[in-house]
Coordinates of C-alpha atoms in Angstrom, one line a residue:
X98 CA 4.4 -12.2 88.2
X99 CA 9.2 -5.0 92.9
X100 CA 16.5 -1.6 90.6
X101 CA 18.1 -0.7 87.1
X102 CA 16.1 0.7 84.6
X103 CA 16.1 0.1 81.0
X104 CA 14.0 2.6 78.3
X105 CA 13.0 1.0 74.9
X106 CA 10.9 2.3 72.2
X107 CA 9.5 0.0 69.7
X108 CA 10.9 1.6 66.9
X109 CA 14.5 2.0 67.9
X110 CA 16.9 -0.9 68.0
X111 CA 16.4 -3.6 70.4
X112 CA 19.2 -3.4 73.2
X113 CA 20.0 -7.0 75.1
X114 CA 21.1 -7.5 78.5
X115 CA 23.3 -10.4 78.4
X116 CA 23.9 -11.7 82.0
X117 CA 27.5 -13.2 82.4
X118 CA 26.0 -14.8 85.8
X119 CA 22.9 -13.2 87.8
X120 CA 23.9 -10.7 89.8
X121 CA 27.5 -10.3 88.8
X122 CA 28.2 -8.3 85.6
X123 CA 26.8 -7.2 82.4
X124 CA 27.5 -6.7 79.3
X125 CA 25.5 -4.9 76.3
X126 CA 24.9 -6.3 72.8
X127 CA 23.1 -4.4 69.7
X128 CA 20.6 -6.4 68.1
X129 CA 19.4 -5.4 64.3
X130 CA 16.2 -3.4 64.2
X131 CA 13.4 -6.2 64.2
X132 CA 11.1 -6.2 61.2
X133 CA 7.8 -4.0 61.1
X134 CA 5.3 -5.8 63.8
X135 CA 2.2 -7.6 62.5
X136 CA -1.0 -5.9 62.4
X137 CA -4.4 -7.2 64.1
X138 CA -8.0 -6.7 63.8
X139 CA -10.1 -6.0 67.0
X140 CA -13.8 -7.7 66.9
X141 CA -16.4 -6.2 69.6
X142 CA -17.6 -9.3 71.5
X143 CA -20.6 -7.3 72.9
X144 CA -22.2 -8.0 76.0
X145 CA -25.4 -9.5 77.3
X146 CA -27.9 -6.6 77.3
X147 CA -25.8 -4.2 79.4
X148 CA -23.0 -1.6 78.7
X149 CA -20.0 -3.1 79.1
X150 CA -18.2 -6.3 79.0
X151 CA -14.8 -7.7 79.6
X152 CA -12.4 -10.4 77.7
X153 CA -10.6 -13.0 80.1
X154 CA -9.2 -15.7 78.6
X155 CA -9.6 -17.9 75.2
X156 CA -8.4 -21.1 73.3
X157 CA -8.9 -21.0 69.9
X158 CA -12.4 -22.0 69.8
X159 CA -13.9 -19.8 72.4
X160 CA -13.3 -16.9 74.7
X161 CA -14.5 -16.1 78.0
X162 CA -15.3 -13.4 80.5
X163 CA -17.9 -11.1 82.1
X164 CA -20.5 -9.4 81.1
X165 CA -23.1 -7.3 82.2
X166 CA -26.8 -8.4 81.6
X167 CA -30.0 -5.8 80.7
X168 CA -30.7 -6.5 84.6
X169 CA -27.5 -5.0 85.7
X170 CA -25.2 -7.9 86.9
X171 CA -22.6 -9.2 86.0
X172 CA -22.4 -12.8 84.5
X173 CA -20.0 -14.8 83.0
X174 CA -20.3 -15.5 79.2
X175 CA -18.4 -17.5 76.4
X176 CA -18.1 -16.6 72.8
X177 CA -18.2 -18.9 69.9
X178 CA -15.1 -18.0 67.7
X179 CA -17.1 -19.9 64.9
X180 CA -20.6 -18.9 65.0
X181 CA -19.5 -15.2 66.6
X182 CA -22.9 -15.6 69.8
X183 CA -21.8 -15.0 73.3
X184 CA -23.6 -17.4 75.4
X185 CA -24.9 -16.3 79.3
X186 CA -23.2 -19.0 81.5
X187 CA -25.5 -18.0 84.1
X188 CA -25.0 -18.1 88.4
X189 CA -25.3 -20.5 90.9
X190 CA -28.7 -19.0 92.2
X191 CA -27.1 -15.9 93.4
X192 CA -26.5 -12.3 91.2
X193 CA -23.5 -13.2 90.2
X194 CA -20.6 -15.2 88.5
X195 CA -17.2 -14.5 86.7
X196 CA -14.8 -17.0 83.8
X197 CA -11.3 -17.6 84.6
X198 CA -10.6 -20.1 82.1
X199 CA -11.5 -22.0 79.1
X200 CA -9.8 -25.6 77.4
X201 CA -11.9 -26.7 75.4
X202 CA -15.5 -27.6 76.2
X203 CA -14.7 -26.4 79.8
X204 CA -15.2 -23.4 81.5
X205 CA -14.2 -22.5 84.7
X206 CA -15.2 -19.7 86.9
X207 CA -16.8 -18.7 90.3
X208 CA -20.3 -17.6 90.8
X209 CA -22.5 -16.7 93.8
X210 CA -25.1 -18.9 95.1
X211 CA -28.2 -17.3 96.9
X212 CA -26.9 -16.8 100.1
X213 CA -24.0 -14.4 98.4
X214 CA -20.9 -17.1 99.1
X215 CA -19.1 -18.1 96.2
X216 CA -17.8 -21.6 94.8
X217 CA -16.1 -22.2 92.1
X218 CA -17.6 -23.8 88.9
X219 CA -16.6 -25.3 85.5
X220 CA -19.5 -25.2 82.9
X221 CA -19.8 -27.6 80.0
X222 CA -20.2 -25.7 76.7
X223 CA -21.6 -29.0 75.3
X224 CA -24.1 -30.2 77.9
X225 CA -24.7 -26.4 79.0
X226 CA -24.3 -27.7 82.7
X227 CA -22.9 -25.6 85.1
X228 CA -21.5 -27.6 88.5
X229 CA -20.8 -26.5 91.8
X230 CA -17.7 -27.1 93.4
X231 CA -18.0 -27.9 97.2
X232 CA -15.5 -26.6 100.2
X233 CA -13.8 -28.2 102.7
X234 CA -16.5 -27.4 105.5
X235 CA -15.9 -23.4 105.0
X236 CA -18.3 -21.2 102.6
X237 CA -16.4 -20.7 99.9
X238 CA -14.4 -22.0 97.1
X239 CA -12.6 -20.7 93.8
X240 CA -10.4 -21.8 90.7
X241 CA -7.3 -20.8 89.6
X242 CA -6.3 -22.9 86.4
X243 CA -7.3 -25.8 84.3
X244 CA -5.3 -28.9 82.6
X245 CA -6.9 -31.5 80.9
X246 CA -9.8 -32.5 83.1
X247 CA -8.2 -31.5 86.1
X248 CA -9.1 -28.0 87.9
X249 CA -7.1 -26.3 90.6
X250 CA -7.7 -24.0 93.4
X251 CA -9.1 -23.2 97.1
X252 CA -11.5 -23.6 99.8
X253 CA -12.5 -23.0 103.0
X254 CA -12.0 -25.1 106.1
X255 CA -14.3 -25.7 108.8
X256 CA -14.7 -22.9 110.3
X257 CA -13.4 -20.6 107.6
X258 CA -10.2 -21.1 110.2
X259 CA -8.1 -22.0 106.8
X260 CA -7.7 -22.3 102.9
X261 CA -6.6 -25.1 101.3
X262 CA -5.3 -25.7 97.8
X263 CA -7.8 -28.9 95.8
X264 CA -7.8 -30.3 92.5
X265 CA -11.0 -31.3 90.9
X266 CA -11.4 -34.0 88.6
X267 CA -13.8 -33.2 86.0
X268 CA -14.6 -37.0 85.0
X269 CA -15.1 -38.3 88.7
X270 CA -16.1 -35.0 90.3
X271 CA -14.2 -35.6 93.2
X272 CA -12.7 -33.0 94.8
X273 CA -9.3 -33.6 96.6
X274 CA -7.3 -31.3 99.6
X275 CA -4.2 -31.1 99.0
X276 CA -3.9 -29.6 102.8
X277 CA -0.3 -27.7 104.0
X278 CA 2.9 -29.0 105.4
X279 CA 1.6 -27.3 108.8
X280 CA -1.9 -29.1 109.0
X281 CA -4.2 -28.1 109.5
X282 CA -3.3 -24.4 110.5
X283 CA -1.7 -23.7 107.3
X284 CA -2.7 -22.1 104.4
X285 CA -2.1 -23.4 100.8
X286 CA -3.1 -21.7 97.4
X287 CA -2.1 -23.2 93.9
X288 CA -1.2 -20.7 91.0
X289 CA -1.0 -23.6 88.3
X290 CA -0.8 -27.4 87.2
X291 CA 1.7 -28.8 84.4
X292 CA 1.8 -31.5 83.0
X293 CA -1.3 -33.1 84.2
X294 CA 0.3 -34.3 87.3
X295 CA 2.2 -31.2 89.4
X296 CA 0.7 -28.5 91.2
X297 CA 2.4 -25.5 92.4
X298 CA 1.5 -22.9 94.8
X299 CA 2.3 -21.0 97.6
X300 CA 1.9 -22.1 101.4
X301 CA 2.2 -20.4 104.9
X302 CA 1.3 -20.5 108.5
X303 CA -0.5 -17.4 110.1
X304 CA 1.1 -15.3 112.1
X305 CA 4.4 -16.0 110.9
X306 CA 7.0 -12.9 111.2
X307 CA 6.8 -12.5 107.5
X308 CA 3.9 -13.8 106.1
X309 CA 4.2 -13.8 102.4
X310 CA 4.8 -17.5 102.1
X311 CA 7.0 -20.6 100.4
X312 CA 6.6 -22.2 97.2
X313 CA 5.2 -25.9 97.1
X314 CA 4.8 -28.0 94.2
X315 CA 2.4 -31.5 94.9
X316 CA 2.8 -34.7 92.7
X317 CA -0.7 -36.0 91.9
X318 CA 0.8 -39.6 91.0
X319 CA 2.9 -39.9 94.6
X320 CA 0.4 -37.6 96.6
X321 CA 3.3 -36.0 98.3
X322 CA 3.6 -32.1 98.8
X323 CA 6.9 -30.9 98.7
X324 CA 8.3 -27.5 100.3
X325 CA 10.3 -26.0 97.9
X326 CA 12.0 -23.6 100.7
X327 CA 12.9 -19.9 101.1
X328 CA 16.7 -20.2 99.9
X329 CA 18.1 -17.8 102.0
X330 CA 15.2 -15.3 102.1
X331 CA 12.5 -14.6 104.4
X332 CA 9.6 -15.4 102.7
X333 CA 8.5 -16.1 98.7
X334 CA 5.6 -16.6 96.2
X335 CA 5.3 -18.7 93.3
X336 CA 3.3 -16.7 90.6
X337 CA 3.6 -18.7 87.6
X338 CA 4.3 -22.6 86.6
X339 CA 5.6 -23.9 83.2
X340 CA 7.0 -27.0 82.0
X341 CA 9.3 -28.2 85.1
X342 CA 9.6 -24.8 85.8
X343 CA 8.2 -22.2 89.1
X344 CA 8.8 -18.6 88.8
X345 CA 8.0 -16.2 91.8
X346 CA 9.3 -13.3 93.9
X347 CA 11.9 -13.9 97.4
X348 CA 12.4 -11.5 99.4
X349 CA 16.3 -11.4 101.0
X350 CA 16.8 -11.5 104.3
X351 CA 17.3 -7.7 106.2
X352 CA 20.4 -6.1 105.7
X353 CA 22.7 -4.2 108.2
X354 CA 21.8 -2.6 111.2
X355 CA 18.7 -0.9 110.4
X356 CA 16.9 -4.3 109.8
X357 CA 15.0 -2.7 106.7
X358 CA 14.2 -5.5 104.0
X359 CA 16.2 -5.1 100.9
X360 CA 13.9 -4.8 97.4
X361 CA 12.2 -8.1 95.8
X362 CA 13.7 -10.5 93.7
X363 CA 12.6 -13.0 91.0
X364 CA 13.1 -16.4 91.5
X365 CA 13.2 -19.3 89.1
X366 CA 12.9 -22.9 90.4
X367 CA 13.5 -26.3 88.2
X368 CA 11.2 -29.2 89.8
X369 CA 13.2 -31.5 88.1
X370 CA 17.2 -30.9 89.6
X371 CA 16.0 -28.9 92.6
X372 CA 18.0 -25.9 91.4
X373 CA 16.7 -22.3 92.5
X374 CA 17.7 -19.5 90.5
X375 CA 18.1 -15.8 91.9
X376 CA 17.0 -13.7 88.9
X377 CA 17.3 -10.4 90.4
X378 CA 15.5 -7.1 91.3
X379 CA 14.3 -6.8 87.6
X380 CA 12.2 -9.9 87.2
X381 CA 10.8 -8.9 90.8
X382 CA 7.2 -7.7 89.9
X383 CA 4.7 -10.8 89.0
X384 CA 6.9 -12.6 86.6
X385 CA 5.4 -15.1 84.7
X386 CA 6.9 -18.4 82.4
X387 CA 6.4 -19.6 79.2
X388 CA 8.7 -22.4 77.7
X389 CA 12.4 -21.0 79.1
X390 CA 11.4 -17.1 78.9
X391 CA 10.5 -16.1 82.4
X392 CA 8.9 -12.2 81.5
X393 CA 8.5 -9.1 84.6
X394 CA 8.2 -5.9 84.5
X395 CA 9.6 -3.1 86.9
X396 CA 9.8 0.2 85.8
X397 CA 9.5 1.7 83.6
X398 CA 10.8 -1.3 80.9
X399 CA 9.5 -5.0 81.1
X400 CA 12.1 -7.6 80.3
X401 CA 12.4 -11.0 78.8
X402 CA 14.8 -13.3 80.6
X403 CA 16.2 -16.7 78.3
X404 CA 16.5 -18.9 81.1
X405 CA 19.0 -21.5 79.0
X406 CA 21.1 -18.4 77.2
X407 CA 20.7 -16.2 80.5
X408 CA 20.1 -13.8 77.8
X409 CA 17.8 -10.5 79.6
X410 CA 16.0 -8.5 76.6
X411 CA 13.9 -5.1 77.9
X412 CA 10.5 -4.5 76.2
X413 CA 8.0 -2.1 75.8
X414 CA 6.8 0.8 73.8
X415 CA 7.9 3.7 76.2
X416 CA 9.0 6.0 77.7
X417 CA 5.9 5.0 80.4
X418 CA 5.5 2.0 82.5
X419 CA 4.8 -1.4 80.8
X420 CA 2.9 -3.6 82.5
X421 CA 2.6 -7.7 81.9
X422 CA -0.4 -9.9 82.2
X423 CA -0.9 -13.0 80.4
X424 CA 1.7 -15.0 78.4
X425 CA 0.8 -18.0 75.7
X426 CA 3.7 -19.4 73.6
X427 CA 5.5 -17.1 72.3
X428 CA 3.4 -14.4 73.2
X429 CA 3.3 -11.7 76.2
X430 CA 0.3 -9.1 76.3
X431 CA -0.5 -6.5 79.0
X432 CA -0.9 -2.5 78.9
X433 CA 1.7 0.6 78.8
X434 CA 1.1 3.1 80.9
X435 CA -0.3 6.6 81.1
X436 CA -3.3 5.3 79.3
X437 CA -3.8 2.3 79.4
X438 CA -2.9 1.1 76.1
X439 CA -2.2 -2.7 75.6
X440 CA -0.1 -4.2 73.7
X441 CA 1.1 -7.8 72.3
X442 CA 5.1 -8.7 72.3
X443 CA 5.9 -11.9 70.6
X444 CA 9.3 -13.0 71.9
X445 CA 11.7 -14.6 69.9
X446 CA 11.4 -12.0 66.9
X447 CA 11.4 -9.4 69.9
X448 CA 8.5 -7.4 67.6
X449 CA 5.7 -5.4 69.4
X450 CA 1.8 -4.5 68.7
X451 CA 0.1 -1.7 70.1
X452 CA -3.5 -2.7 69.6
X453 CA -6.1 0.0 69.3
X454 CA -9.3 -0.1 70.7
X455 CA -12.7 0.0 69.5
X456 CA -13.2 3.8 68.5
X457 CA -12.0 4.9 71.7
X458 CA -8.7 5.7 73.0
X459 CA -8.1 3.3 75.9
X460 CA -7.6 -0.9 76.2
X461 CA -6.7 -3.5 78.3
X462 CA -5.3 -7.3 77.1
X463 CA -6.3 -10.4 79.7
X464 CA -5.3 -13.9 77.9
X465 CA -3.4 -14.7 74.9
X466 CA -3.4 -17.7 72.9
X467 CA -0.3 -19.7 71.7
X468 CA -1.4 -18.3 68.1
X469 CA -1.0 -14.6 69.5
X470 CA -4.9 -14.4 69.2
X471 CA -6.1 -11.7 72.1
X472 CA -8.6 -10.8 74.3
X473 CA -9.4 -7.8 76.6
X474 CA -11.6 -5.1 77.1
X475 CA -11.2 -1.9 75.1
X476 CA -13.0 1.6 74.9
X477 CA -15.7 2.3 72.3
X478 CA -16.4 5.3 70.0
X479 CA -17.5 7.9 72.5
X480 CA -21.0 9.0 72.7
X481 CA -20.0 12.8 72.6
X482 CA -16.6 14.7 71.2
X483 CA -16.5 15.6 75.1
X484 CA -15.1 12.2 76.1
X485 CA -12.5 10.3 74.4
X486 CA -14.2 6.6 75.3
X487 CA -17.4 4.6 75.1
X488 CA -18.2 1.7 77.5
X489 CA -15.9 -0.7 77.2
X490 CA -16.4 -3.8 75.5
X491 CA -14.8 -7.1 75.8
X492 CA -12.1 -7.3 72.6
X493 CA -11.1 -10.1 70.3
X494 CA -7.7 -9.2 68.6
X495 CA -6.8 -11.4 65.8
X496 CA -3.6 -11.2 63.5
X497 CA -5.1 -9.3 60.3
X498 CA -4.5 -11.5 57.1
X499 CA -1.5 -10.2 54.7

C-alpha cells in the first residue's frame, strides 16, 4: 500500500461489497446517499525563497516538507500552525535535505552531508538542533516512521554489502540493528512501529528466485525478530502497520503449465493470534491500515475493506483512477486521476472532498491528520491565461468552519 472493477461517483449512492468469506462469493447492498461532504480551506505555506514547495506530513501543531531556497535547493522546512512561519531546517553540510515526519517537537528526515551521502536525521523544533544518525559501517542511512521517541529505518553495512532495519532512540541516541533472520547477508527494511514496542518490515536474501521479500515484525521488549512467512506464496511485502495489525501484498505461487505468476494479492496479518488473511486482488496495490479499515486502490475504484464486518466499500470520485496515499484516523487522502486532483475520504460516513488548489487546476495530498487536517502541494494562479497552473506550493487544507 496490483481484478474486478468497481466505478463510483461521489454523488451517486454508495454501493457496498459485502464479502461472505474472501475469495468465495459476493453479495451487493445499497447504502443511502451519504450527506453533502464537508468543505475545506487551502492555506499556501510558501516556500523558502524559491518557486515551489511541497507538503509532507503534519500533526496538529506543525507540518513538514520541502522546499526550495532563493539558492536553488531543496531543504526541508516545518510550519508553525500557530504563528503561520515556515522555519529552514537546514542540511547536514551538504545541498540538501528532505522531512518525512513530524510528532511533536520532532522532525525526522534525511539530508546530505558534504560528501553527497545521506543519513537520516530528526531535528528538534525546540532546541533547533539537527542530529545525524550514524550507519552500520556503510555510507548511508534513512527514516521511515516515528513513535514516541523512537525512530525507525535503515543503513548500510560495511561495505555497503547490506541494509539493515535500526531504531533510534531519541533520549539515549543510541542507535540499534535490528539485523535479518539470514545474517548478515540479508536485507531488512521497517515500514512502521506500533505501539512503542513492535516493528514491522520487510526482509530478504539476495539473489533469491523471487526477490520481493517476507514480512517481519521485531519486539523491542524481547529483542527477538520474527518471520512472519510467505503463506503459500512466493514472496510478500509489508506496506503498512496499525494497532496489532500488518497489511502488505503476496504474490501466489505460479499456476499451471506456463509457470506465469498469477496477479497480486493484499494480505492482512494479526501479530497478536498469528492469523494471515488473503484479502484478494483488490486490496493488491500499496494498501495501507488505519484502526480495522485496511484501504487499496486498483483500478479504476479504491476500496475500503472493514476488517471485523469483512464489509468491502469502493471509493472515489470517478470515472478515472483513484489513487491512495496517506491515511490518519478516519481519514484517507491521495489524488484521482487524469489530473491529478486530490481528494480527502473520511470513512465511516463514506463522504468525499475534492480539494481545490491554489488558483490553479492541479493538487496533490501527502499526510493527513486524525482531525482530517491536510497537507500537499497544489498548483497556483498561473502566470499567463496560456497555462492552467502556477508553481506549486506546499498546501494546508483545513475543514472550513460552518
Amino acid at each position: 500500500m496490483r481484478s474486478g472493477r468497481l466505478r463510483t461517483r461521489s454523488a451517486a449512492v454508495a454501493v457496498t461489497l459485502v464479502l461472505l468469506a474472501f475469495g468465495s462469493g459476493q453479495a451487493f447492498a445499497h447504502t443511502p446517499e451519504p450527506p453533502a461532504p464537508p468543505q475545506y480551506t487551502a492555506v499556501d505555506l510558501g516556500t523558502l525563497g524559491g518557486s515551489g514547495s511541497r507538503g509532507v506530513a503534519l500533526d496538529r501543531d506543525t507540518v513538514v516538507g520541502n522546499s526550495e531556497t532563493a539558492g536553488a535547493e531543496w531543504h526541508a522546512f516545518a510550519y508553525d500552525r500557530s504563528t503561520r512561519v515556515m522555519t529552514d531546517l537546514g542540511t547536514l553540510g551538504g545541498s540538501s535535505s528532505d522531512a518525512v515526519d513530524v510528532q511533536g517537537r520532532h522532525v525526522i528526515g534525511n539530508a546530505t552531508l558534504p560528501d553527497g551521502t545521506r543519513r537520516g536525521f530528526v531535528y528538534d523544533l525546540r532546541t533547533r538542533r539537527m542530529q545525524a544518525l550514524g550507519t552500520f559501517g556503510g555510507t548511508d542511512s534513512q527514516v521511515r516512521a516515528i513513535s514516541g521517541h523512537t525512530v525507525v529505518g535503515s543503513a548500510r553495512t560495511p561495505g555497503n554489502q547490506s541494509t539493515h532495519a535500526f531504531v533510534y532512540d531519541i533520549r539515549t541516541e543510541v542507535m540499534t540493528d535490528l539485523g535479518t533472520p539470514a545474517d548478515p547477508a540479508g536485507v531488512s527494511s521497517p515500514i512502521g512501529i506500533s505501539q512503542g514496542r513492535f516493528v514491522a518490515g520487510t526482509w530478504n536474501v539476495p539473489g533469491a528466485q523471487y526477490d520481493g521479500g517476507r514480512p517481519f515484525v521485531y519486539d523491542l521488549r524481547t529483542h527477538v525478530m520474527t518471520d512472519v512467512g510467505l503463506h503459500g506464496g512466493v514472496y510478500s511485502k509489508a506496506t503498512s502497520f496499525s494497532g496489532h495489525t500488518i497489511v502488505g501484498i503476496t504474490q501466489p505461487q505460479p499456476s499451471g503449465d506456463t509457470g506465469e505468476l498469477p496477479p497480486t494479492h493484499g494480505f492482512a496479518y494479526d501479530i497478536r493470534t498469528r492469523i494471515w488473511t488473503d484479502l484478494g486482488a483488490e486490496m493488491a496495490y500499496q494498501p495501507l491500515v488505519t484502526g480495522h479499515t485496511v484501504v487499496a486502490s486498483n483500478r479504476p475504484a479504491a476500496y475500503a475493506l472493514d476488517l471485523t464486518t469483512r464489509t468491502m466499500t469502493p471509493f472515489g470520485p470517478g470515472p478515472g483512477r483513484t489513487g491512495i496515499n496517506a491515511v490518519g484516523g478516519q481519514f484517507v487522502v491521495g489524488e484521482a486521476f487524469p489530473g491529478p486532483f486530490c481528494y480527502v475520504y473520511r470513512i465511516d460516513t463514506r463522504r468525499l472532498t475534492r480539494l481545490h488548489a491554489l488558483g490553479g487546476i492541479q493538487a496533490t495530498a501527502s499526510g493527513v491528520d486524525r482531525h482530517g487536517s491536510v497537507t500537499g502541494s497544489s498548483a497556483t494562479a498561473p502566470p499567463d491565461p496560456s497555462t492552467p497552473n502556477g508553481p506549486y506550493h506546499a498546501t494546508l487544507w483545513t475543514l472550513s468552519a460552518t
